PDB file of C-alpha atoms in Angstrom:
ATOM      1  CA  MET A 103     -79.177 196.926 -10.789  1.00 91.00           C
ATOM      2  CA  VAL A 104     -76.873 194.988  -8.444  1.00 91.00           C
ATOM      3  CA  LYS A 105     -79.497 192.264  -8.049  1.00 92.00           C
ATOM      4  CA  VAL A 106     -79.686 191.786 -11.828  1.00 95.00           C
ATOM      5  CA  LEU A 107     -75.891 191.524 -12.061  1.00 95.00           C
ATOM      6  CA  LEU A 108     -75.921 189.085  -9.150  1.00 95.00           C
ATOM      7  CA  LEU A 109     -78.497 186.929 -10.907  1.00 96.00           C
ATOM      8  CA  ILE A 110     -76.551 186.888 -14.183  1.00 97.00           C
ATOM      9  CA  THR A 111     -73.255 186.175 -12.399  1.00 97.00           C
ATOM     10  CA  SER A 112     -74.765 183.302 -10.438  1.00 97.00           C
ATOM     11  CA  ALA A 113     -76.169 181.727 -13.627  1.00 97.00           C
ATOM     12  CA  VAL A 114     -72.778 182.023 -15.352  1.00 97.00           C
ATOM     13  CA  LEU A 115     -71.046 180.547 -12.297  1.00 96.00           C
ATOM     14  CA  ILE A 116     -73.395 177.549 -12.287  1.00 96.00           C
ATOM     15  CA  ILE A 117     -72.866 176.947 -16.010  1.00 96.00           C
ATOM     16  CA  LEU A 118     -69.077 177.215 -15.713  1.00 95.00           C
ATOM     17  CA  SER A 119     -69.072 174.833 -12.748  1.00 93.00           C
ATOM     18  CA  LEU A 120     -71.053 172.279 -14.718  1.00 94.00           C
ATOM     19  CA  LEU A 121     -68.711 172.582 -17.705  1.00 92.00           C
ATOM     20  CA  GLN A 122     -65.657 171.610 -15.683  1.00 88.00           C
ATOM     21  CA  SER A 123     -64.444 168.061 -16.041  1.00 77.00           C
ATOM     22  CA  GLY A 124     -64.671 165.726 -13.085  1.00 72.00           C
ATOM     23  CA  LYS A 125     -61.447 165.349 -11.144  1.00 62.00           C
ATOM     24  CA  SER A 126     -62.445 162.234  -9.189  1.00 58.00           C
ATOM     25  CA  GLU A 127     -64.290 158.987  -9.757  1.00 50.00           C
ATOM     26  CA  GLY A 128     -67.580 160.443  -8.639  1.00 53.00           C
ATOM     27  CA  PHE A 129     -69.894 159.977  -5.697  1.00 54.00           C
ATOM     28  CA  THR A 130     -69.091 156.303  -5.103  1.00 54.00           C
ATOM     29  CA  GLY A 131     -65.339 156.945  -5.217  1.00 52.00           C
ATOM     30  CA  ALA A 132     -65.643 159.377  -2.330  1.00 51.00           C
ATOM     31  CA  PHE A 133     -66.959 156.679   0.006  1.00 56.00           C
ATOM     32  CA  SER A 134     -65.186 153.580  -1.269  1.00 57.00           C
ATOM     33  CA  GLY A 135     -61.749 154.733  -0.131  1.00 55.00           C
ATOM     34  CA  SER A 136     -60.268 154.818  -3.600  1.00 54.00           C
ATOM     35  CA  LYS A 137     -58.105 157.590  -4.979  1.00 55.00           C
ATOM     36  CA  GLY A 138     -60.983 160.093  -5.331  1.00 51.00           C
ATOM     37  CA  LEU A 139     -61.099 163.533  -3.691  1.00 52.00           C
ATOM     38  CA  ASP A 140     -57.392 164.207  -3.340  1.00 56.00           C
ATOM     39  CA  LEU A 141     -57.696 167.901  -2.521  1.00 56.00           C
ATOM     40  CA  PHE A 142     -53.997 168.699  -2.597  1.00 57.00           C
ATOM     41  CA  SER A 143     -53.029 166.938  -5.808  1.00 58.00           C
ATOM     42  CA  ASN A 144     -51.270 168.848  -8.562  1.00 62.00           C
ATOM     43  CA  SER A 145     -53.622 168.806 -11.515  1.00 62.00           C
ATOM     44  CA  LYS A 146     -52.108 170.091 -14.720  1.00 68.00           C
ATOM     45  CA  GLU A 147     -54.894 171.777 -16.614  1.00 71.00           C
ATOM     46  CA  ARG A 148     -54.322 172.633 -20.243  1.00 81.00           C
ATOM     47  CA  GLY A 149     -56.209 174.343 -23.013  1.00 87.00           C
ATOM     48  CA  ALA A 150     -59.936 174.697 -22.570  1.00 86.00           C
ATOM     49  CA  GLU A 151     -59.886 173.199 -19.059  1.00 89.00           C
ATOM     50  CA  LYS A 152     -57.549 175.930 -17.844  1.00 91.00           C
ATOM     51  CA  VAL A 153     -59.636 178.669 -19.491  1.00 92.00           C
ATOM     52  CA  ILE A 154     -62.848 177.366 -17.912  1.00 93.00           C
ATOM     53  CA  SER A 155     -61.129 177.000 -14.539  1.00 92.00           C
ATOM     54  CA  ASN A 156     -59.813 180.575 -14.665  1.00 93.00           C
ATOM     55  CA  LEU A 157     -63.203 181.926 -15.787  1.00 95.00           C
ATOM     56  CA  THR A 158     -64.856 180.104 -12.900  1.00 95.00           C
ATOM     57  CA  LEU A 159     -62.384 181.643 -10.456  1.00 95.00           C
ATOM     58  CA  VAL A 160     -62.924 185.168 -11.821  1.00 96.00           C
ATOM     59  CA  THR A 161     -66.706 184.726 -11.836  1.00 97.00           C
ATOM     60  CA  GLY A 162     -66.623 183.458  -8.254  1.00 96.00           C
ATOM     61  CA  VAL A 163     -64.640 186.481  -7.091  1.00 97.00           C
ATOM     62  CA  LEU A 164     -67.033 188.783  -8.991  1.00 97.00           C
ATOM     63  CA  TYR A 165     -70.009 187.049  -7.368  1.00 97.00           C
ATOM     64  CA  PHE A 166     -68.469 187.493  -3.918  1.00 97.00           C
ATOM     65  CA  ALA A 167     -67.823 191.193  -4.579  1.00 96.00           C
ATOM     66  CA  LEU A 168     -71.402 191.694  -5.806  1.00 96.00           C
ATOM     67  CA  VAL A 169     -72.795 190.037  -2.687  1.00 96.00           C
ATOM     68  CA  ILE A 170     -70.715 192.352  -0.487  1.00 96.00           C
ATOM     69  CA  ILE A 171     -71.901 195.377  -2.493  1.00 94.00           C
ATOM     70  CA  ALA A 172     -75.517 194.226  -2.240  1.00 93.00           C
ATOM     71  CA  ILE A 173     -75.244 193.767   1.535  1.00 94.00           C
ATOM     72  CA  LEU A 174     -73.576 197.135   2.092  1.00 94.00           C
ATOM     73  CA  GLY A 175     -76.073 198.880  -0.187  1.00 88.00           C
ATOM     74  CA  GLN A 176     -79.052 197.989   1.989  1.00 80.00           C
TER      75      GLN A 176
END
């Protein structure tokens, strides 16, 4: 049962990660030295972006907890 929940949670986590908007200029911006990948910037998320971000956080924590339960259950 835990493995099924783990599979569903991982699929939801992948979908939510893909739904998030890009915060940088992409792959080329990471290597060109432009403003991309500023890890400590204050990004003000609003509306749907904030909901998706919070759902991704909750799903990630749930995934982590399920992995710990699956490991301890063996």
